[in-house]
Tab-separated table of C-alpha atoms and ligand atoms in Angstrom:
chain	number	residue	atom	x	y	z
A	278	MET	CA	22.635	-9.645	-15.548
A	279	ARG	CA	19.759	-10.966	-15.681
A	280	ILE	CA	16.154	-9.528	-14.263
A	281	LEU	CA	12.615	-9.831	-14.716
A	282	VAL	CA	10.502	-6.961	-14.148
A	283	LEU	CA	6.906	-7.856	-13.097
A	284	GLY	CA	4.336	-5.306	-13.938
A	285	GLY	CA	7.366	-5.055	-16.635
A	286	ASP	CA	3.421	-3.185	-19.121
A	287	GLY	CA	2.804	-0.765	-16.074
A	288	TYR	CA	4.016	3.059	-16.379
A	289	LEU	CA	7.543	3.068	-14.343
A	290	GLY	CA	8.051	-0.574	-15.092
A	291	TRP	CA	7.860	-0.343	-19.111
A	292	PRO	CA	10.225	1.992	-19.708
A	293	THR	CA	12.200	0.986	-16.150
A	294	ALA	CA	12.114	-2.833	-18.655
A	295	LEU	CA	13.729	-0.679	-21.676
A	296	HIS	CA	16.094	1.390	-19.348
A	297	LEU	CA	18.201	-2.229	-18.370
A	298	SER	CA	18.200	-4.006	-21.232
A	299	ASP	CA	20.223	-1.159	-22.582
A	300	CYS	CA	21.927	-0.064	-19.712
A	301	GLY	CA	22.795	-3.878	-21.270
A	302	HIS	CA	20.675	-6.434	-18.823
A	303	ASP	CA	19.450	-8.899	-19.834
A	304	VAL	CA	15.233	-8.074	-18.918
A	305	ALA	CA	11.572	-10.406	-18.616
A	306	VAL	CA	9.088	-8.551	-18.518
A	307	ALA	CA	6.262	-10.707	-16.535
A	308	ASP	CA	2.502	-9.306	-16.600
A	309	ASN	CA	-1.579	-10.068	-16.686
A	310	TYR	CA	-2.509	-6.959	-18.085
A	311	ALA	CA	-5.069	-6.462	-15.166
A	312	ARG	CA	-4.247	-2.814	-15.616
A	313	ARG	CA	-5.276	-2.430	-19.440
A	314	GLY	CA	-9.224	-3.671	-17.122
A	315	TYR	CA	-8.876	-1.319	-15.612
A	316	ASP	CA	-9.631	0.884	-17.957
A	317	HIS	CA	-12.412	-0.963	-19.568
A	318	GLU	CA	-13.474	-1.350	-16.409
A	319	MET	CA	-13.194	2.226	-15.785
A	320	GLY	CA	-14.327	3.566	-19.446
A	321	VAL	CA	-11.244	5.761	-18.911
A	322	GLN	CA	-7.947	5.523	-21.131
A	323	SER	CA	-4.414	5.664	-21.561
A	324	LEU	CA	-3.858	9.968	-22.586
A	325	VAL	CA	-1.144	8.368	-24.814
A	326	PRO	CA	-1.923	6.100	-26.700
A	327	ILE	CA	-0.477	2.631	-25.308
A	328	GLU	CA	1.553	-0.264	-28.528
A	329	PRO	CA	0.150	-4.398	-26.629
A	330	MET	CA	2.961	-6.018	-25.661
A	331	GLN	CA	4.375	-7.807	-28.515
A	332	VAL	CA	3.704	-4.993	-30.465
A	333	ARG	CA	6.787	-2.726	-27.856
A	334	VAL	CA	8.845	-6.264	-27.404
A	335	ASN	CA	9.389	-6.183	-31.228
A	336	ALA	CA	9.962	-2.726	-31.773
A	337	TRP	CA	12.594	-2.792	-28.442
A	338	ARG	CA	13.955	-5.422	-31.075
A	339	GLU	CA	14.484	-2.919	-34.021
A	340	VAL	CA	15.439	-0.072	-32.448
A	341	SER	CA	18.232	-2.007	-29.880
A	342	GLY	CA	19.805	-5.281	-31.586
A	343	LYS	CA	18.185	-5.856	-27.936
A	344	THR	CA	15.376	-9.234	-26.957
A	345	ILE	CA	13.088	-8.233	-23.650
A	346	LYS	CA	11.063	-11.802	-22.459
A	347	SER	CA	7.783	-11.829	-21.966
A	348	TYR	CA	5.823	-13.498	-19.451
A	349	CYS	CA	2.199	-13.966	-19.858
A	350	GLY	CA	0.520	-14.288	-16.369
A	351	ASP	CA	-0.117	-14.208	-12.446
A	352	LEU	CA	0.861	-13.885	-9.814
A	353	VAL	CA	-1.584	-14.910	-7.150
A	354	ASP	CA	-1.355	-17.520	-10.187
A	355	GLY	CA	2.056	-19.284	-7.389
A	356	GLU	CA	2.543	-22.031	-9.726
A	357	PHE	CA	2.734	-19.611	-13.170
A	358	THR	CA	5.432	-18.242	-10.765
A	359	VAL	CA	8.279	-20.292	-9.126
A	360	GLU	CA	8.365	-21.767	-12.371
A	361	MET	CA	8.193	-18.317	-14.708
A	362	ILE	CA	11.555	-17.863	-11.818
A	363	ARG	CA	12.896	-20.730	-12.416
A	364	ASP	CA	12.297	-20.702	-16.085
A	365	PHE	CA	14.530	-16.909	-16.270
A	366	ARG	CA	16.605	-18.283	-13.331
A	367	PRO	CA	16.696	-13.551	-12.448
A	368	ASP	CA	19.522	-12.405	-10.389
A	369	THR	CA	17.113	-9.158	-9.620
A	370	ILE	CA	13.280	-9.479	-9.471
A	371	VAL	CA	11.934	-5.979	-9.610
A	372	HIS	CA	7.399	-5.965	-8.486
A	373	PHE	CA	6.078	-3.411	-9.668
A	374	ALA	CA	3.256	-6.033	-10.330
A	375	GLU	CA	0.419	-4.639	-7.931
A	376	GLN	CA	-2.876	-2.199	-7.514
A	377	ARG	CA	-1.707	0.230	-7.679
A	378	ALA	CA	-4.183	3.199	-6.940
A	379	ALA	CA	-5.721	4.376	-2.944
A	380	PRO	CA	-8.779	5.790	-5.138
A	381	TYR	CA	-9.374	2.989	-6.924
A	382	SER	CA	-8.738	0.455	-2.775
A	383	MET	CA	-11.228	2.719	-1.673
A	384	ILE	CA	-14.418	2.141	-4.064
A	385	ASP	CA	-16.079	-0.403	-1.999
A	386	ARG	CA	-15.550	-3.533	-0.682
A	387	LYS	CA	-14.996	-6.054	-3.620
A	388	HIS	CA	-11.859	-3.358	-4.714
A	389	ALA	CA	-10.732	-2.886	-1.121
A	390	VAL	CA	-10.465	-7.173	-1.109
A	391	TYR	CA	-9.083	-7.333	-4.410
A	392	THR	CA	-6.376	-4.722	-3.981
A	393	GLN	CA	-5.002	-6.671	-0.820
A	394	HIS	CA	-5.277	-10.067	-2.065
A	395	ASN	CA	-3.439	-8.786	-4.974
A	396	ASN	CA	-0.845	-7.008	-4.404
A	397	VAL	CA	-0.567	-9.106	-0.737
A	398	VAL	CA	-0.545	-12.606	-1.867
A	399	GLY	CA	0.399	-11.896	-5.559
A	400	ASN	CA	4.420	-10.520	-3.022
A	401	LEU	CA	4.239	-14.103	-1.591
A	402	ASN	CA	4.106	-15.857	-3.984
A	403	VAL	CA	7.137	-13.561	-4.929
A	404	LEU	CA	8.733	-14.519	-1.756
A	405	PHE	CA	8.752	-18.356	-2.508
A	406	ALA	CA	10.032	-18.326	-5.048
A	407	ILE	CA	13.040	-17.155	-4.329
A	408	GLN	CA	12.523	-19.557	-1.579
A	409	GLU	CA	12.178	-22.068	-3.543
A	410	VAL	CA	13.810	-21.184	-6.777
A	411	ASP	CA	17.331	-19.521	-5.536
A	412	PRO	CA	17.187	-16.873	-2.252
A	413	GLU	CA	20.783	-15.656	-3.401
A	414	ILE	CA	18.274	-14.198	-6.310
A	415	HIS	CA	17.690	-9.480	-5.058
A	416	LEU	CA	13.882	-8.714	-4.872
A	417	VAL	CA	13.748	-4.993	-5.194
A	418	LYS	CA	9.773	-3.727	-4.606
A	419	LEU	CA	8.154	-1.151	-5.333
A	420	GLY	CA	5.882	-0.295	-1.428
A	421	THR	CA	5.248	3.670	-1.816
A	422	MET	CA	6.309	7.185	0.743
A	423	GLY	CA	2.104	6.601	1.436
A	424	GLU	CA	2.901	3.782	4.144
A	425	TYR	CA	4.356	6.429	6.308
A	426	GLY	CA	1.296	8.690	6.585
A	427	THR	CA	1.863	12.010	7.058
A	428	PRO	CA	3.962	11.220	11.284
A	429	ASN	CA	4.559	14.176	13.085
A	430	ILE	CA	8.125	13.891	12.485
A	431	ASP	CA	11.442	13.515	10.903
A	432	ILE	CA	10.147	9.395	8.337
A	433	GLU	CA	13.784	7.987	8.607
A	434	GLU	CA	14.581	5.020	6.346
A	435	GLY	CA	12.342	2.135	6.871
A	436	TRP	CA	13.987	1.849	10.879
A	437	LEU	CA	13.372	3.411	13.700
A	438	GLU	CA	16.235	3.805	16.803
A	439	VAL	CA	13.496	3.407	19.888
A	440	THR	CA	14.235	4.227	23.193
A	441	HIS	CA	11.892	2.635	25.255
A	442	ASN	CA	11.723	2.109	29.561
A	443	GLY	CA	15.570	2.505	29.080
A	444	ARG	CA	16.075	0.097	26.478
A	445	THR	CA	16.800	0.583	22.841
A	446	ASP	CA	16.580	-1.155	19.535
A	447	ARG	CA	15.602	-0.776	15.812
A	448	MET	CA	12.332	-1.561	14.394
A	449	LEU	CA	10.257	-0.939	11.080
A	450	TYR	CA	9.763	3.155	11.292
A	451	PRO	CA	5.888	2.862	12.405
A	452	LYS	CA	3.050	2.946	8.976
A	453	LYS	CA	0.276	5.257	9.388
A	454	PRO	CA	-0.657	4.583	6.203
A	455	GLY	CA	-4.105	5.966	3.699
A	456	SER	CA	-5.653	4.285	1.973
A	457	PHE	CA	-6.500	0.325	1.290
A	458	TYR	CA	-4.077	-0.102	-1.091
A	459	HIS	CA	-1.092	2.053	1.185
A	460	LEU	CA	-1.822	-0.771	3.664
A	461	SER	CA	-1.649	-3.759	1.024
A	462	LYS	CA	2.345	-1.877	0.516
A	463	VAL	CA	2.977	-1.882	4.283
A	464	HIS	CA	1.453	-5.489	4.901
A	465	ASP	CA	3.903	-6.415	2.304
A	466	SER	CA	6.571	-4.443	4.083
A	467	HIS	CA	6.245	-6.481	6.931
A	468	ASN	CA	6.025	-10.426	5.258
A	469	ILE	CA	8.851	-9.140	3.158
A	470	GLU	CA	10.816	-8.321	6.321
A	471	PHE	CA	9.943	-11.413	8.160
A	472	ALA	CA	11.210	-13.405	5.130
A	473	CYS	CA	14.668	-11.765	5.196
A	474	ARG	CA	15.101	-12.193	8.737
A	475	ILE	CA	13.722	-16.238	8.551
A	476	TRP	CA	14.867	-17.302	5.046
A	477	GLY	CA	18.338	-15.018	4.844
A	478	LEU	CA	16.153	-13.774	1.465
A	479	ARG	CA	17.808	-10.248	-0.079
A	480	ALA	CA	15.238	-6.856	-0.236
A	481	THR	CA	15.304	-3.769	-1.360
A	482	ASP	CA	11.999	-2.146	-0.357
A	483	LEU	CA	11.631	1.359	-2.064
A	484	ASN	CA	8.803	3.269	-0.875
A	485	GLN	CA	8.930	5.776	-3.393
A	486	GLY	CA	7.068	8.560	-4.096
A	487	VAL	CA	4.581	10.827	-6.650
A	488	VAL	CA	6.436	10.088	-9.598
A	489	TYR	CA	5.286	12.394	-13.337
A	490	GLY	CA	6.576	12.698	-16.654
A	491	GLN	CA	6.333	10.700	-19.255
A	492	GLU	CA	9.168	10.289	-21.424
A	493	THR	CA	12.261	8.709	-20.517
A	494	PRO	CA	15.610	8.474	-23.052
A	495	GLN	CA	14.340	5.292	-24.286
A	496	THR	CA	10.663	5.387	-25.193
A	497	VAL	CA	10.530	8.407	-27.266
A	498	GLN	CA	12.957	6.258	-29.753
A	499	ASP	CA	9.800	4.860	-31.318
A	500	PRO	CA	5.816	6.035	-31.030
A	501	ARG	CA	5.836	2.600	-30.428
A	502	LEU	CA	7.944	2.507	-27.204
A	503	ALA	CA	5.738	4.835	-25.169
A	504	THR	CA	4.053	4.409	-21.165
A	505	ARG	CA	1.282	5.257	-20.100
A	506	PHE	CA	-0.179	8.802	-19.530
A	507	ASP	CA	-2.836	8.656	-16.328
A	508	TYR	CA	-4.909	11.222	-16.223
A	509	ASP	CA	-7.968	10.511	-14.910
A	510	ALA	CA	-9.848	11.362	-10.891
A	511	ILE	CA	-8.664	7.299	-10.419
A	512	PHE	CA	-5.078	6.845	-11.797
A	513	GLY	CA	-3.548	10.066	-12.682
A	514	THR	CA	-1.804	11.467	-10.447
A	515	VAL	CA	-1.894	14.855	-9.327
A	516	LEU	CA	0.782	17.102	-11.846
A	517	ASN	CA	0.178	15.267	-15.142
A	518	ARG	CA	-3.185	15.597	-13.975
A	519	PHE	CA	-2.555	19.464	-13.593
A	520	VAL	CA	-0.561	19.445	-16.445
A	521	ILE	CA	-3.505	18.764	-18.902
A	522	GLN	CA	-6.516	21.023	-17.466
A	523	ALA	CA	-4.177	23.005	-18.060
A	524	VAL	CA	-3.889	22.418	-21.400
A	525	LEU	CA	-7.664	22.342	-21.592
A	526	GLY	CA	-8.004	25.189	-19.976
A	527	HIS	CA	-9.687	23.759	-17.289
A	528	PRO	CA	-9.170	25.190	-13.218
A	529	LEU	CA	-6.537	23.068	-11.296
A	530	THR	CA	-8.526	20.988	-9.300
A	531	VAL	CA	-6.557	20.198	-5.586
A	532	TYR	CA	-7.943	18.550	-3.156
A	533	GLY	CA	-9.329	20.568	0.548
A	534	SER	CA	-6.305	23.461	0.757
A	535	GLY	CA	-3.141	21.725	-0.923
A	536	GLY	CA	-1.486	21.932	1.677
A	537	GLN	CA	-0.341	18.203	2.136
A	538	THR	CA	2.774	17.846	1.213
A	539	ARG	CA	4.030	14.553	-1.073
A	540	GLY	CA	7.367	13.040	-2.113
A	541	MET	CA	7.883	13.962	-5.272
A	542	LEU	CA	10.290	11.749	-7.855
A	543	ASP	CA	10.578	12.183	-12.165
A	544	ILE	CA	9.549	9.694	-14.503
A	545	ARG	CA	13.695	9.721	-15.403
A	546	ASP	CA	14.897	8.862	-11.734
A	547	THR	CA	12.907	5.898	-10.796
A	548	VAL	CA	14.424	4.458	-13.623
A	549	GLU	CA	17.544	5.280	-12.159
A	550	CYS	CA	17.228	4.465	-9.048
A	551	ILE	CA	15.551	0.331	-10.214
A	552	ARG	CA	18.666	-0.378	-11.659
A	553	LEU	CA	20.921	1.675	-8.869
A	554	ALA	CA	19.497	-0.913	-6.637
A	555	SER	CA	19.817	-3.670	-8.282
A	556	GLU	CA	23.219	-3.670	-9.704
A	557	ASN	CA	23.939	-2.757	-5.647
A	558	PRO	CA	22.251	-5.629	-4.360
A	559	ALA	CA	21.471	-5.642	-0.874
A	560	ASP	CA	23.037	-7.872	1.907
A	561	ARG	CA	22.262	-12.006	2.211
A	562	GLY	CA	19.312	-11.254	5.227
A	563	GLU	CA	18.742	-7.925	4.909
A	564	PHE	CA	15.744	-6.044	4.718
A	565	ARG	CA	17.510	-2.705	2.748
A	566	VAL	CA	14.428	0.361	2.689
A	567	PHE	CA	15.318	3.649	0.880
A	568	ASN	CA	12.857	6.293	0.622
A	569	GLN	CA	12.773	7.212	-2.975
A	570	MET	CA	11.557	10.546	-3.926
A	571	THR	CA	13.985	13.341	-4.552
A	572	GLU	CA	12.469	16.824	-3.737
A	573	SER	CA	7.957	17.054	-1.852
A	574	TYR	CA	6.017	19.867	-2.358
A	575	SER	CA	2.770	20.271	-0.764
A	576	VAL	CA	-0.778	20.193	-3.309
A	577	GLY	CA	-1.019	24.104	-3.433
A	578	GLU	CA	2.537	24.671	-4.345
A	579	ILE	CA	2.664	22.179	-7.626
A	580	ALA	CA	-0.545	23.547	-8.705
A	581	LYS	CA	1.233	26.770	-8.880
A	582	ILE	CA	4.232	25.382	-10.516
A	583	ILE	CA	1.638	24.192	-13.204
A	584	ALA	CA	0.045	27.586	-13.542
A	585	ASN	CA	2.764	29.905	-13.566
A	586	THR	CA	5.405	27.594	-15.761
A	587	PHE	CA	2.091	27.484	-18.042
A	588	ASP	CA	2.221	30.005	-21.179
A	589	GLY	CA	-1.215	30.957	-20.790
A	590	SER	CA	-3.771	31.569	-18.132
A	591	VAL	CA	-4.877	28.925	-15.684
A	592	GLU	CA	-7.310	29.174	-12.819
A	593	ILE	CA	-7.412	27.069	-9.062
A	594	GLU	CA	-10.257	25.829	-7.971
A	595	TYR	CA	-11.023	24.162	-4.541
A	596	LEU	CA	-13.160	21.317	-4.219
A	597	ASP	CA	-14.017	19.114	-0.869
A	598	ASN	CA	-11.932	16.850	-0.596
A	599	PRO	CA	-13.157	13.487	-1.203
A	600	ARG	CA	-9.445	11.882	0.698
A	601	VAL	CA	-9.176	11.759	4.533
A	602	GLU	CA	-5.626	12.983	5.499
A	603	GLN	CA	-3.897	15.734	7.030
A	604	ALA	CA	-4.431	19.553	5.398
A	605	GLU	CA	-1.715	20.899	6.904
A	606	HIS	CA	1.361	18.819	8.393
A	607	TYR	CA	5.512	19.151	8.725
A	608	TYR	CA	6.853	16.601	6.157
A	609	ASN	CA	10.349	15.870	6.750
A	610	VAL	CA	11.641	12.604	4.987
A	611	LYS	CA	14.564	11.184	4.858
A	612	HIS	CA	16.623	10.228	1.550
A	613	THR	CA	19.618	10.149	1.024
A	614	GLY	CA	20.357	5.795	0.723
A	615	LEU	CA	19.400	6.244	-3.557
A	616	VAL	CA	22.057	9.355	-2.904
A	617	GLU	CA	25.068	8.071	-1.782
A	618	LEU	CA	24.709	4.653	-4.901
A	619	GLY	CA	24.739	7.941	-7.507
A	620	LEU	CA	21.414	9.148	-8.434
A	621	GLN	CA	21.705	12.767	-9.458
A	622	PRO	CA	17.913	14.080	-9.160
A	623	HIS	CA	16.279	15.669	-11.957
A	624	LEU	CA	14.432	18.620	-10.242
A	625	LEU	CA	11.285	19.831	-10.874
A	626	SER	CA	12.369	21.912	-13.511
A	627	ASN	CA	10.425	24.037	-16.522
A	628	THR	CA	11.813	21.938	-18.876
A	629	LEU	CA	10.249	18.877	-17.823
A	630	ILE	CA	6.721	20.838	-17.637
A	631	GLU	CA	6.864	22.022	-20.525
A	632	SER	CA	7.768	18.767	-22.593
A	633	LEU	CA	4.525	18.066	-20.127
A	634	PHE	CA	2.756	20.052	-21.515
A	635	GLY	CA	3.568	18.764	-25.006
A	636	VAL	CA	2.629	15.440	-24.132
A	637	ALA	CA	-0.753	16.978	-23.013
A	638	GLU	CA	-1.394	19.479	-26.678
A	639	GLN	CA	-1.071	16.394	-28.322
A	640	TYR	CA	-3.383	14.742	-27.224
A	641	LYS	CA	-5.641	16.617	-25.586
A	642	HIS	CA	-8.218	15.113	-27.836
A	643	ARG	CA	-8.107	11.361	-26.529
A	644	VAL	CA	-9.234	13.284	-22.718
A	645	ASP	CA	-12.488	12.754	-20.797
A	646	LEU	CA	-13.298	15.673	-18.809
A	647	ALA	CA	-15.355	14.293	-16.762
A	648	ALA	CA	-12.934	11.359	-15.970
A	649	MET	CA	-11.322	14.339	-14.469
A	650	ARG	CA	-13.371	14.672	-11.336
A	651	PRO	CA	-13.109	12.436	-8.514
A	652	THR	CA	-15.278	9.877	-7.664
A	653	VAL	CA	-14.317	8.014	-5.043
A	654	ASN	CA	-14.974	9.510	-1.529
A	655	TRP	CA	-13.034	8.013	1.693
A	656	ARG	CA	-15.983	8.318	3.529
A	657	SER	CA	-17.829	5.914	2.826
A	658	ALA	CA	-17.915	1.623	2.367
A	659	ALA	CA	-19.809	2.526	-1.278
A	660	SER	CA	-18.426	5.198	-2.727
A	661	PRO	CA	-21.380	5.872	-5.640
A	662	LEU	CA	-19.359	4.863	-8.313
A	663	ARG	CA	-20.243	0.956	-8.762
A	664	SER	CA	-18.398	-1.972	-11.074
A	665	GLU	CA	-22.054	-4.122	-10.469
B	972	NAD	P1	0.668	0.532	-13.272
B	972	NAD	O1	-0.509	-0.026	-12.336
B	972	NAD	O2	1.079	1.057	-14.217
B	972	NAD	O3	2.151	-0.783	-13.200
B	972	NAD	C1	1.525	-1.759	-12.726
B	972	NAD	C2	1.857	-3.084	-13.386
B	972	NAD	O4	1.874	-4.089	-12.745
B	972	NAD	C3	-0.421	-3.270	-14.440
B	972	NAD	O5	1.156	-3.399	-16.137
B	972	NAD	C4	0.018	-4.778	-13.842
B	972	NAD	O6	-1.186	-4.850	-14.635
B	972	NAD	C5	0.387	-5.781	-13.379
B	972	NAD	N1	0.442	-6.004	-12.388
B	972	NAD	C6	-1.186	-5.638	-11.088
B	972	NAD	N2	-1.188	-7.461	-10.211
B	972	NAD	C7	-0.367	-8.190	-11.115
B	972	NAD	C8	-0.662	-9.603	-10.681
B	972	NAD	N3	-1.818	-10.313	-9.907
B	972	NAD	N4	-0.042	-10.718	-11.558
B	972	NAD	C9	0.806	-9.896	-13.017
B	972	NAD	N5	0.748	-8.849	-13.361
B	972	NAD	C10	-0.305	-7.768	-12.102
B	972	NAD	O7	1.469	0.998	-11.833
B	972	NAD	P2	3.547	1.973	-11.712
B	972	NAD	O8	2.464	3.148	-11.698
B	972	NAD	O9	3.882	1.135	-12.978
B	972	NAD	O10	3.774	1.777	-10.605
B	972	NAD	C11	3.915	0.592	-10.297
B	972	NAD	C12	4.889	0.137	-8.831
B	972	NAD	O11	6.097	0.824	-8.142
B	972	NAD	C13	3.087	-0.272	-8.139
B	972	NAD	O12	3.996	-1.462	-7.042
B	972	NAD	C14	3.310	0.888	-7.025
B	972	NAD	O13	2.527	1.276	-6.063
B	972	NAD	C15	4.532	1.688	-7.586
B	972	NAD	N6	4.406	3.373	-7.432
B	972	NAD	C16	4.043	3.570	-8.202
B	972	NAD	C17	3.492	5.486	-7.996
B	972	NAD	C18	3.989	6.064	-8.901
B	972	NAD	O14	3.274	7.297	-9.207
B	972	NAD	N7	2.855	5.578	-10.172
B	972	NAD	C19	3.714	5.766	-6.987
B	972	NAD	C20	3.883	5.587	-5.416
B	972	NAD	C21	4.521	4.027	-6.177
């Protein structure tokens, strides 16, 4: 298949491009390098050094003999987006290319507006480009489990059968997201469902859980192929941040009581889920939704797993929660779609965590301790952290 990976320079986009290329697909990546720009803006960097795109693709050619074409441009630019898709003529577009940090979107008005403009307009441009160039193209779009929030009923895979006043219909599952970023994903889902229903496009929305891990079988083949590893309070995901705190001998910082429960998955499962969704496309006119997660843990449970696995003493510190979220809640998610397509999950095992301790140990001299303290407060429209 010809597969275009949008956001191919990111934490997940790059290892996904390598995995798809390794599996024999003809892969191209596109990115505007905005993510590297947020690092400059926030004064942070990936724990593991990452190479520029040209070095990455050259290294992959050397290691595997395979070529990955790269496009540099912004999806918010509709002309660029349509011309790129016309040029590469993909069978599948995997769309990772959005601003993806909830705290970043909650800094102030400017960051909230940027996030929704970047994400919603970029996604709309992709939909229009598919409709114009070739409506057969399958869109595989990264959503998030955070779109659903934490409702007090079971979370289904995207759709819910509702009976109201004696009549029944299949409706999009109601969403209760927790940040302007998560809201942007809800808006995307509605726009994609509309494009499938009205134009007959085919799309898979992958409502992904929180990803952990840094290495895949492809990225470990050469240090130039490494993907990012973020640990700061804005972009770092919780398990990755706890690993670094443990290695540095710092307390693991749990927000609130730690009862918040989230769906999670290993980075090796992310890349495999994308392959499975791409190789088994949705039908024309179908808006297919999979919940892309393998296990659920509360933040407190994750902290305890890290503390128990680490060879040394680890303290857990409970901070006032800067976010507005339920501390204790019901959480029961259906996630059978990808398993039915053949996913064999890597569950959170000591082996994975120990390999992450190794990565953190190797690069701990690069850690900026101040970057791990939360600075963005959900309750205030303008957090103390300002970029202007
Ligand atoms: P990332 O920020 O590392 O990667 C996103 C990439 O998209 C970056 O390289 C960025 O430069 C690029 N990009 C952003 N806006 C763009 C634009 N307008 N035009 C072109 N390129 C643009 O994020 P990630 O962690 O790899 O996440 C990828 C996707 O998966 C995101 O859509 C995110 O919402 C979703 N997701 C991630 C996680 C997670 O735990 N990392 C969990 C759930 C969902």
